[in-house]
Coordinates of C-alpha atoms and ligand atoms in Angstrom, one line a residue:
X7 CA 8.7 5.7 -4.5
X8 CA 11.9 5.9 -2.7
X9 CA 15.1 6.5 -4.6
X10 CA 18.4 4.8 -4.3
X11 CA 20.2 7.5 -2.2
X12 CA 18.0 6.6 0.8
X13 CA 20.0 3.3 1.0
X14 CA 23.4 4.9 0.5
X15 CA 26.0 3.2 2.7
X16 CA 23.8 0.0 3.1
X17 CA 25.5 -3.2 2.0
X18 CA 23.5 -6.1 0.8
X19 CA 23.7 -9.0 3.2
X20 CA 25.4 -7.0 5.9
X21 CA 22.7 -4.4 6.5
X22 CA 19.8 -5.1 4.2
X23 CA 18.5 -8.0 2.1
X24 CA 18.5 -6.2 -1.2
X25 CA 19.0 -2.8 -2.9
X26 CA 16.8 -1.1 -5.4
X27 CA 17.7 -2.0 -9.0
X28 CA 18.8 -5.6 -8.1
X29 CA 17.1 -8.6 -9.8
X30 CA 14.9 -10.7 -7.5
X31 CA 17.3 -13.6 -8.0
X32 CA 20.0 -11.6 -6.1
X33 CA 17.9 -10.9 -3.0
X34 CA 19.4 -12.3 0.2
X35 CA 17.1 -14.9 1.7
X36 CA 15.1 -15.6 3.7
X37 CA 13.2 -12.3 3.5
X38 CA 9.8 -10.7 2.9
X39 CA 9.0 -9.8 -0.7
X40 CA 6.1 -7.6 -1.6
X41 CA 4.8 -7.8 -5.2
X42 CA 4.5 -4.2 -6.1
X43 CA 1.7 -4.5 -8.6
X44 CA -0.4 -6.9 -6.6
X45 CA -0.1 -4.7 -3.5
X46 CA -1.3 -1.5 -5.4
X47 CA -4.1 -3.5 -7.0
X48 CA -5.3 -4.6 -3.6
X49 CA -5.2 -1.0 -2.4
X50 CA -7.3 0.0 -5.4
X51 CA -9.8 -2.8 -5.1
X52 CA -10.8 -1.8 -1.5
X53 CA -10.6 1.9 -2.2
X54 CA -13.2 1.5 -5.0
X55 CA -15.3 -0.9 -2.9
X56 CA -15.5 1.6 0.0
X57 CA -16.2 4.5 -2.4
X58 CA -19.0 2.7 -4.0
X59 CA -20.5 1.5 -0.7
X60 CA -20.1 4.9 0.9
X61 CA -18.2 3.6 3.9
X62 CA -14.9 5.0 5.2
X63 CA -11.8 2.9 5.2
X64 CA -9.5 2.8 8.2
X65 CA -7.2 -0.2 7.4
X66 CA -5.5 -2.0 10.2
X67 CA -1.8 -1.3 10.4
X68 CA -1.3 -4.3 12.8
X69 CA -0.9 -6.3 9.6
X70 CA 2.1 -4.5 8.3
X71 CA 3.5 -2.2 11.1
X72 CA 4.9 0.0 8.4
X73 CA 4.8 3.8 8.1
X74 CA 5.4 3.6 4.3
X75 CA 2.4 1.2 3.8
X76 CA 0.2 3.2 6.1
X77 CA 1.0 6.4 4.1
X78 CA 0.3 4.5 0.8
X79 CA -3.1 3.4 2.2
X80 CA -4.0 7.0 3.0
X81 CA -2.5 8.7 -0.1
X82 CA -3.6 6.2 -2.8
X83 CA -5.7 3.6 -1.0
X84 CA -8.6 5.9 0.0
X85 CA -8.0 5.5 3.8
X86 CA -9.2 8.2 6.2
X87 CA -6.6 7.1 8.7
X88 CA -5.4 3.8 10.2
X89 CA -6.0 1.5 13.1
X90 CA -3.4 -0.1 15.3
X91 CA -3.5 -2.2 18.4
X92 CA -0.7 -0.8 20.5
X93 CA 0.3 2.6 21.8
X94 CA 3.8 1.9 20.6
X95 CA 2.5 1.3 17.1
X96 CA 0.6 4.5 17.3
X97 CA 3.7 6.4 18.3
X98 CA 5.7 5.1 15.4
X99 CA 2.9 5.9 12.9
X100 CA 2.3 9.4 14.3
X101 CA 6.0 10.2 14.2
X102 CA 6.0 8.9 10.6
X103 CA 3.3 11.4 9.6
X104 CA 0.0 9.5 10.0
X105 CA -2.6 12.1 11.2
X106 CA -5.6 10.0 12.2
X107 CA -5.1 6.9 14.3
X108 CA -7.5 4.5 16.1
X109 CA -5.9 2.3 18.7
X110 CA -8.6 -0.4 18.4
X111 CA -7.9 -1.8 21.8
X112 CA -8.0 -1.0 25.5
X113 CA -5.1 0.9 27.2
X114 CA -4.9 0.4 30.9
X115 CA -1.2 0.7 32.0
X116 CA -0.4 4.2 33.5
X117 CA 2.6 4.8 31.4
X118 CA 0.9 3.7 28.2
X119 CA -2.1 5.9 29.1
X120 CA 0.3 8.9 29.4
X121 CA 2.0 8.0 26.2
X122 CA -1.3 7.7 24.4
X123 CA -2.4 11.1 25.7
X124 CA 0.7 12.8 24.4
X125 CA 0.2 11.7 20.8
X126 CA -2.2 14.5 19.9
X127 CA 0.7 17.0 20.7
X128 CA 2.2 15.7 17.4
X129 CA -0.9 17.0 15.5
X130 CA -2.4 13.5 15.3
X131 CA -6.1 12.7 16.0
X132 CA -6.0 9.8 18.5
X133 CA -9.0 7.6 19.1
X134 CA -9.0 4.6 21.5
X135 CA -11.5 2.0 22.8
X136 CA -12.9 1.5 26.3
X137 CA -15.1 -1.2 27.7
X138 CA -15.2 -0.3 31.4
X139 CA -16.0 2.8 33.5
X140 CA -12.7 2.8 35.4
X141 CA -10.9 3.1 32.1
X142 CA -12.9 6.2 31.3
X143 CA -11.6 7.8 34.4
X144 CA -8.0 6.8 33.6
X145 CA -8.2 8.1 30.0
X146 CA -9.8 11.4 31.2
X147 CA -7.0 11.9 33.8
X148 CA -4.3 11.2 31.2
X149 CA -5.9 13.6 28.7
X150 CA -6.3 16.4 31.3
X151 CA -2.8 15.9 32.6
X152 CA -1.4 16.4 29.1
X153 CA -3.9 19.1 28.1
X154 CA -5.0 17.0 25.1
X155 CA -8.2 15.5 23.8
X156 CA -8.7 11.8 23.3
X157 CA -11.6 10.5 21.3
X158 CA -13.1 7.3 22.7
X159 CA -15.1 4.5 21.1
X160 CA -17.1 2.1 23.3
X161 CA -16.0 -1.3 22.3
X162 CA -18.8 -3.9 22.4
X163 CA -18.4 -7.6 22.4
X164 CA -20.4 -8.6 19.3
X165 CA -19.6 -12.2 19.5
X166 CA -15.8 -12.7 19.5
X167 CA -15.7 -13.1 23.3
X168 CA -12.6 -10.9 23.6
X169 CA -12.7 -7.3 25.0
X170 CA -15.9 -5.3 24.9
X171 CA -18.8 -4.1 26.9
X172 CA -22.2 -5.8 26.7
X173 CA -24.1 -4.3 23.8
X174 CA -27.2 -2.3 24.5
X175 CA -27.8 -0.5 27.8
X176 CA -24.4 -1.2 29.4
X177 CA -22.5 0.1 26.4
X178 CA -24.8 3.2 26.2
X179 CA -24.1 3.9 29.9
X180 CA -20.4 3.8 29.2
X181 CA -20.9 6.2 26.2
X182 CA -22.7 8.6 28.5
X183 CA -19.9 8.5 31.0
X184 CA -17.3 9.2 28.2
X185 CA -19.4 12.1 26.9
X186 CA -19.4 13.7 30.3
X187 CA -15.6 13.1 31.0
X188 CA -13.3 16.1 30.8
X189 CA -10.6 15.7 28.1
X190 CA -12.6 13.0 26.3
X191 CA -15.0 13.0 23.3
X192 CA -17.4 10.1 22.7
X193 CA -16.7 9.1 19.1
X194 CA -18.8 6.0 18.6
X195 CA -18.6 2.2 18.6
X196 CA -16.0 -0.4 18.0
X197 CA -17.6 -3.6 16.9
X198 CA -15.1 -6.0 15.4
X199 CA -16.2 -9.6 15.0
X200 CA -12.8 -11.3 15.0
X201 CA -14.0 -14.8 15.2
X202 CA -16.0 -14.5 12.0
X203 CA -13.1 -13.4 9.7
X204 CA -11.5 -16.8 8.9
X205 CA -14.6 -19.0 8.9
X206 CA -14.4 -20.9 5.7
X207 CA -18.0 -20.7 4.4
X208 CA -19.9 -17.5 3.6
X209 CA -22.9 -18.8 5.5
X210 CA -20.9 -19.2 8.8
X211 CA -19.5 -15.6 8.4
X212 CA -22.9 -14.2 7.5
X213 CA -24.6 -15.8 10.5
X214 CA -22.0 -14.4 12.9
X215 CA -22.2 -11.0 11.3
X216 CA -26.0 -10.9 11.3
X217 CA -25.9 -11.4 15.0
X218 CA -23.2 -8.7 15.4
X219 CA -25.2 -6.2 13.4
X220 CA -28.2 -6.8 15.6
X221 CA -26.0 -6.0 18.6
X222 CA -24.7 -2.8 17.1
X223 CA -28.2 -1.7 16.0
X224 CA -29.6 -2.2 19.5
X225 CA -26.7 -0.2 21.0
X226 CA -27.2 2.6 18.5
X227 CA -30.9 2.7 19.5
X228 CA -30.0 3.0 23.2
X229 CA -27.5 5.8 22.3
X230 CA -30.1 7.7 20.3
X231 CA -32.5 7.6 23.3
X232 CA -29.7 9.4 25.3
X233 CA -29.1 11.9 22.5
X234 CA -25.6 10.5 21.7
X235 CA -24.5 10.1 18.1
X236 CA -21.7 8.1 16.7
X237 CA -19.1 9.6 14.4
X238 CA -17.6 6.1 13.9
X239 CA -19.2 2.7 13.9
X240 CA -16.2 0.6 13.0
X241 CA -15.4 -3.0 12.4
X242 CA -14.9 -5.5 9.6
X243 CA -11.9 -7.4 8.4
X244 CA -10.8 -9.0 5.1
X245 CA -13.2 -12.0 5.7
X246 CA -16.4 -10.1 6.3
X247 CA -16.1 -6.5 5.1
X248 CA -18.8 -6.8 2.4
X249 CA -21.3 -7.7 5.2
X250 CA -20.4 -4.8 7.4
X251 CA -20.6 -2.5 4.3
X252 CA -24.1 -3.8 3.4
X253 CA -25.3 -3.6 7.0
X254 CA -26.4 0.0 6.8
X255 CA -25.0 0.4 10.4
X256 CA -21.2 0.3 10.0
X257 CA -19.6 3.4 8.5
X258 CA -15.9 2.4 8.8
X259 CA -14.1 -0.7 7.7
X260 CA -10.9 -1.9 9.3
X261 CA -9.6 -4.6 6.9
X262 CA -5.9 -5.4 7.5
X263 CA -4.8 -8.5 5.6
X264 CA -6.3 -7.3 2.3
X265 CA -3.1 -5.6 1.2
X266 CA -1.1 -8.9 1.4
X267 CA -3.5 -11.9 1.8
X268 CA -2.1 -15.1 3.2
X269 CA -2.5 -18.9 2.7
X270 CA -5.3 -19.0 5.4
X271 CA -7.3 -16.2 3.8
X272 CA -6.9 -18.0 0.4
X273 CA -9.0 -20.8 1.9
X274 CA -11.9 -18.6 2.8
X275 CA -14.8 -19.0 0.3
X276 CA -17.2 -16.6 -1.3
X277 CA -21.0 -17.2 -1.4
X278 CA -20.6 -19.5 -4.5
X279 CA -18.1 -21.7 -2.6
X280 CA -15.1 -20.4 -4.5
X281 CA -12.0 -18.7 -3.0
X282 CA -12.9 -15.0 -2.3
X283 CA -10.6 -13.8 -5.1
X284 CA -11.0 -10.1 -4.5
X285 CA -7.4 -9.6 -3.5
X286 CA -4.2 -11.0 -4.8
X287 CA -1.3 -12.5 -2.8
X288 CA 1.1 -9.7 -2.5
X289 CA 3.4 -10.9 0.3
X290 CA 5.9 -13.7 0.1
X291 CA 8.7 -15.2 2.0
X292 CA 11.5 -15.5 -0.5
X293 CA 13.5 -18.6 0.4
X294 CA 16.5 -20.6 -1.1
X295 CA 17.1 -24.3 -1.4
X296 CA 20.1 -24.9 0.8
X297 CA 20.4 -28.7 0.8
X298 CA 19.0 -31.5 -1.5
X299 CA 20.7 -34.6 -0.3
X300 CA 17.6 -36.7 -0.4
X301 CA 16.1 -37.0 -3.8
X302 CA 12.5 -36.3 -2.8
X303 CA 13.2 -33.6 -0.2
X304 CA 14.5 -30.1 -0.6
X305 CA 15.6 -28.1 2.5
X306 CA 15.0 -24.4 2.3
X307 CA 16.4 -21.6 4.5
X308 CA 13.0 -20.3 5.7
X309 CA 12.1 -22.0 9.0
X310 CA 10.0 -21.0 12.0
X311 CA 12.0 -17.9 12.8
X312 CA 10.9 -16.1 9.7
X313 CA 7.2 -16.9 9.8
X314 CA 4.2 -17.8 11.9
X315 CA 2.6 -21.2 11.3
X316 CA -0.3 -20.9 13.7
X317 CA -2.7 -20.9 10.7
X318 CA -0.8 -23.7 8.9
X319 CA 2.3 -24.1 6.7
X320 CA 3.2 -21.6 4.0
X321 CA 2.1 -22.5 0.4
X322 CA 4.7 -22.5 -2.4
X323 CA 3.5 -19.9 -4.8
X324 CA 2.9 -20.8 -8.5
X325 CA 3.9 -24.5 -8.1
X326 CA 1.9 -27.6 -7.6
X327 CA 4.9 -30.0 -7.9
X328 CA 6.5 -29.1 -4.6
X329 CA 5.0 -28.7 -1.1
X330 CA 6.3 -27.0 2.1
X331 CA 5.7 -29.8 4.7
X332 CA 7.1 -28.6 8.0
X333 CA 9.7 -26.4 9.6
X334 CA 12.1 -26.2 12.5
X335 CA 13.8 -23.0 13.7
X336 CA 16.0 -22.3 10.6
X337 CA 14.9 -25.1 8.1
X338 CA 11.9 -25.7 6.0
X339 CA 11.3 -29.2 4.5
X340 CA 9.8 -29.2 1.0
X341 CA 8.5 -32.3 -0.6
X342 CA 10.0 -32.5 -4.1
X343 CA 8.9 -35.9 -5.5
X344 CA 10.2 -35.3 -9.0
X345 CA 13.5 -33.8 -7.7
X346 CA 12.8 -30.7 -9.6
X347 CA 14.6 -28.3 -7.3
X348 CA 18.3 -27.8 -6.9
X349 CA 20.5 -26.0 -4.4
X350 CA 20.3 -22.2 -4.9
X351 CA 16.8 -22.3 -6.4
X352 CA 14.5 -19.7 -4.9
X353 CA 10.8 -20.2 -4.0
X354 CA 8.2 -17.6 -3.1
X355 CA 6.2 -18.9 -0.1
X356 CA 2.7 -17.5 0.7
X357 CA 2.8 -17.2 4.5
X358 CA 0.2 -19.1 6.5
X359 CA -0.6 -15.9 8.6
X360 CA 0.6 -12.6 7.4
X361 CA 0.5 -10.3 10.5
X362 CA 2.8 -12.2 12.9
X363 CA 5.1 -13.2 9.9
X364 CA 5.7 -9.5 9.1
X365 CA 6.6 -8.7 12.7
X366 CA 9.7 -10.9 12.6
X367 CA 11.3 -9.1 9.7
X368 CA 13.0 -5.8 9.4
X369 CA 12.3 -5.1 5.7
X370 CA 9.8 -5.5 3.0
X371 CA 11.6 -5.9 -0.3
X372 CA 9.3 -4.4 -3.0
X373 CA 9.6 -6.2 -6.3
X374 CA 8.2 -5.1 -9.7
X375 CA 8.7 -7.1 -12.9
X376 CA 11.5 -9.2 -11.4
X377 CA 13.5 -6.2 -10.1
X378 CA 13.7 -4.6 -6.6
X379 CA 11.9 -1.3 -6.8
X380 CA 12.4 -0.2 -3.2
X381 CA 12.5 -1.4 0.4
X382 CA 10.1 -0.4 3.2
X383 CA 11.2 -0.9 6.8
X384 CA 8.8 -2.8 9.2
X385 CA 8.9 0.4 11.2
X386 CA 7.0 -0.8 14.3
X387 CA 8.6 -4.2 14.3
X388 CA 8.6 -5.7 17.9
X389 CA 6.8 -2.5 19.2
X390 CA 4.4 -4.4 21.4
X391 CA 5.1 -2.9 24.7
Ligands
PLP1 C1 -9.8 -4.8 15.7 C2 -9.4 -5.3 14.4 N1 -9.9 -4.8 13.3 C3 -9.5 -5.3 12.1 C4 -8.6 -6.3 12.0 C5 -8.2 -6.8 10.6 O1 -8.6 -8.0 10.2 P1 -8.0 -8.7 8.9 O2 -6.5 -8.8 9.0 O3 -8.6 -10.1 9.0 O4 -8.5 -7.9 7.7 C6 -8.2 -7.0 13.1 C7 -7.3 -8.2 13.0 O5 -7.1 -8.9 13.9 C8 -8.6 -6.4 14.4 O6 -8.1 -7.0 15.5

């Protein structure tokens, strides 16, 4: 854990929302709070799961965009490395000391290709996805130009309808091209079924995953015919990881949200129809009541600018008597029928969607037993270009 001197010269409110050693009640709001014990419990749950299912864990850093969290995932959470979506995120993570990074995305812009190809000079293994032959040439040129090696996964579209080559022969042709390209190493397959993750019922998720597994298996068979072997067959998120792990085909899981969870993942159900329950909510938006002029409505200081509501409104943690109804830029409207809240009261909100919520904050305030333990910067905040 960090110690207080790291924050020497920082003033609460002016520079930073809190300082280590403060009580949670003194944190400046609105800001992100990470529940220390829930966070480390979540790390441990997935570490144990992966160990017992003999799959590697390469968690997705797109969720948190934080060097500190990535290093915790590697050092105590059993991760072999991390994923990210952007070259800019990979740069921040590599400079922060992460040694094994998969950019689980296509990189096409010339400057970004060059930046990607430079990352191995930092002593970091870099892996990227490709879904088209022209991109193989671009990656090969960038690697040769920089005198580096880039590992490449063939991304297949296994049902999400996003990026990805057609599974089977087309994907295997691409793999063969990568294997022959100077400066590149064919490293395997990227097969993330993004549209399955948040399906509410287990049956819906399983049916989408069964189909994805068939596509991965047929591609692996094609690759074997050509003598090509996959070091990595990666995919899986917080909604489906047990299915990928049980498939006998995937060997790396890419869960991202598991460290924090969010209100939308809380609504995803297990095979018995109950909330999944494997992971605890560890991320909250701490907010304060700033106005309570109407008896049945409290107005809080967490509005649209501190969260993403694309997956629904945040849920007030630990309370059933009040409900976050709607937001505008800087205001949140909370139904308070019993007039239980008063100005200055603080609420922990479970964000509707964790990833884009984190990206609009500078800091995670890590709280343990009601006290601020440390702060982690959102190191790659806004690094989308
Ligand atoms: C390629 C890829 N892998 C893994 C994940 C992690 O998913 P989750 O946050 O649902 O665990 C994502 C999330 O969008 C993703 O795009």
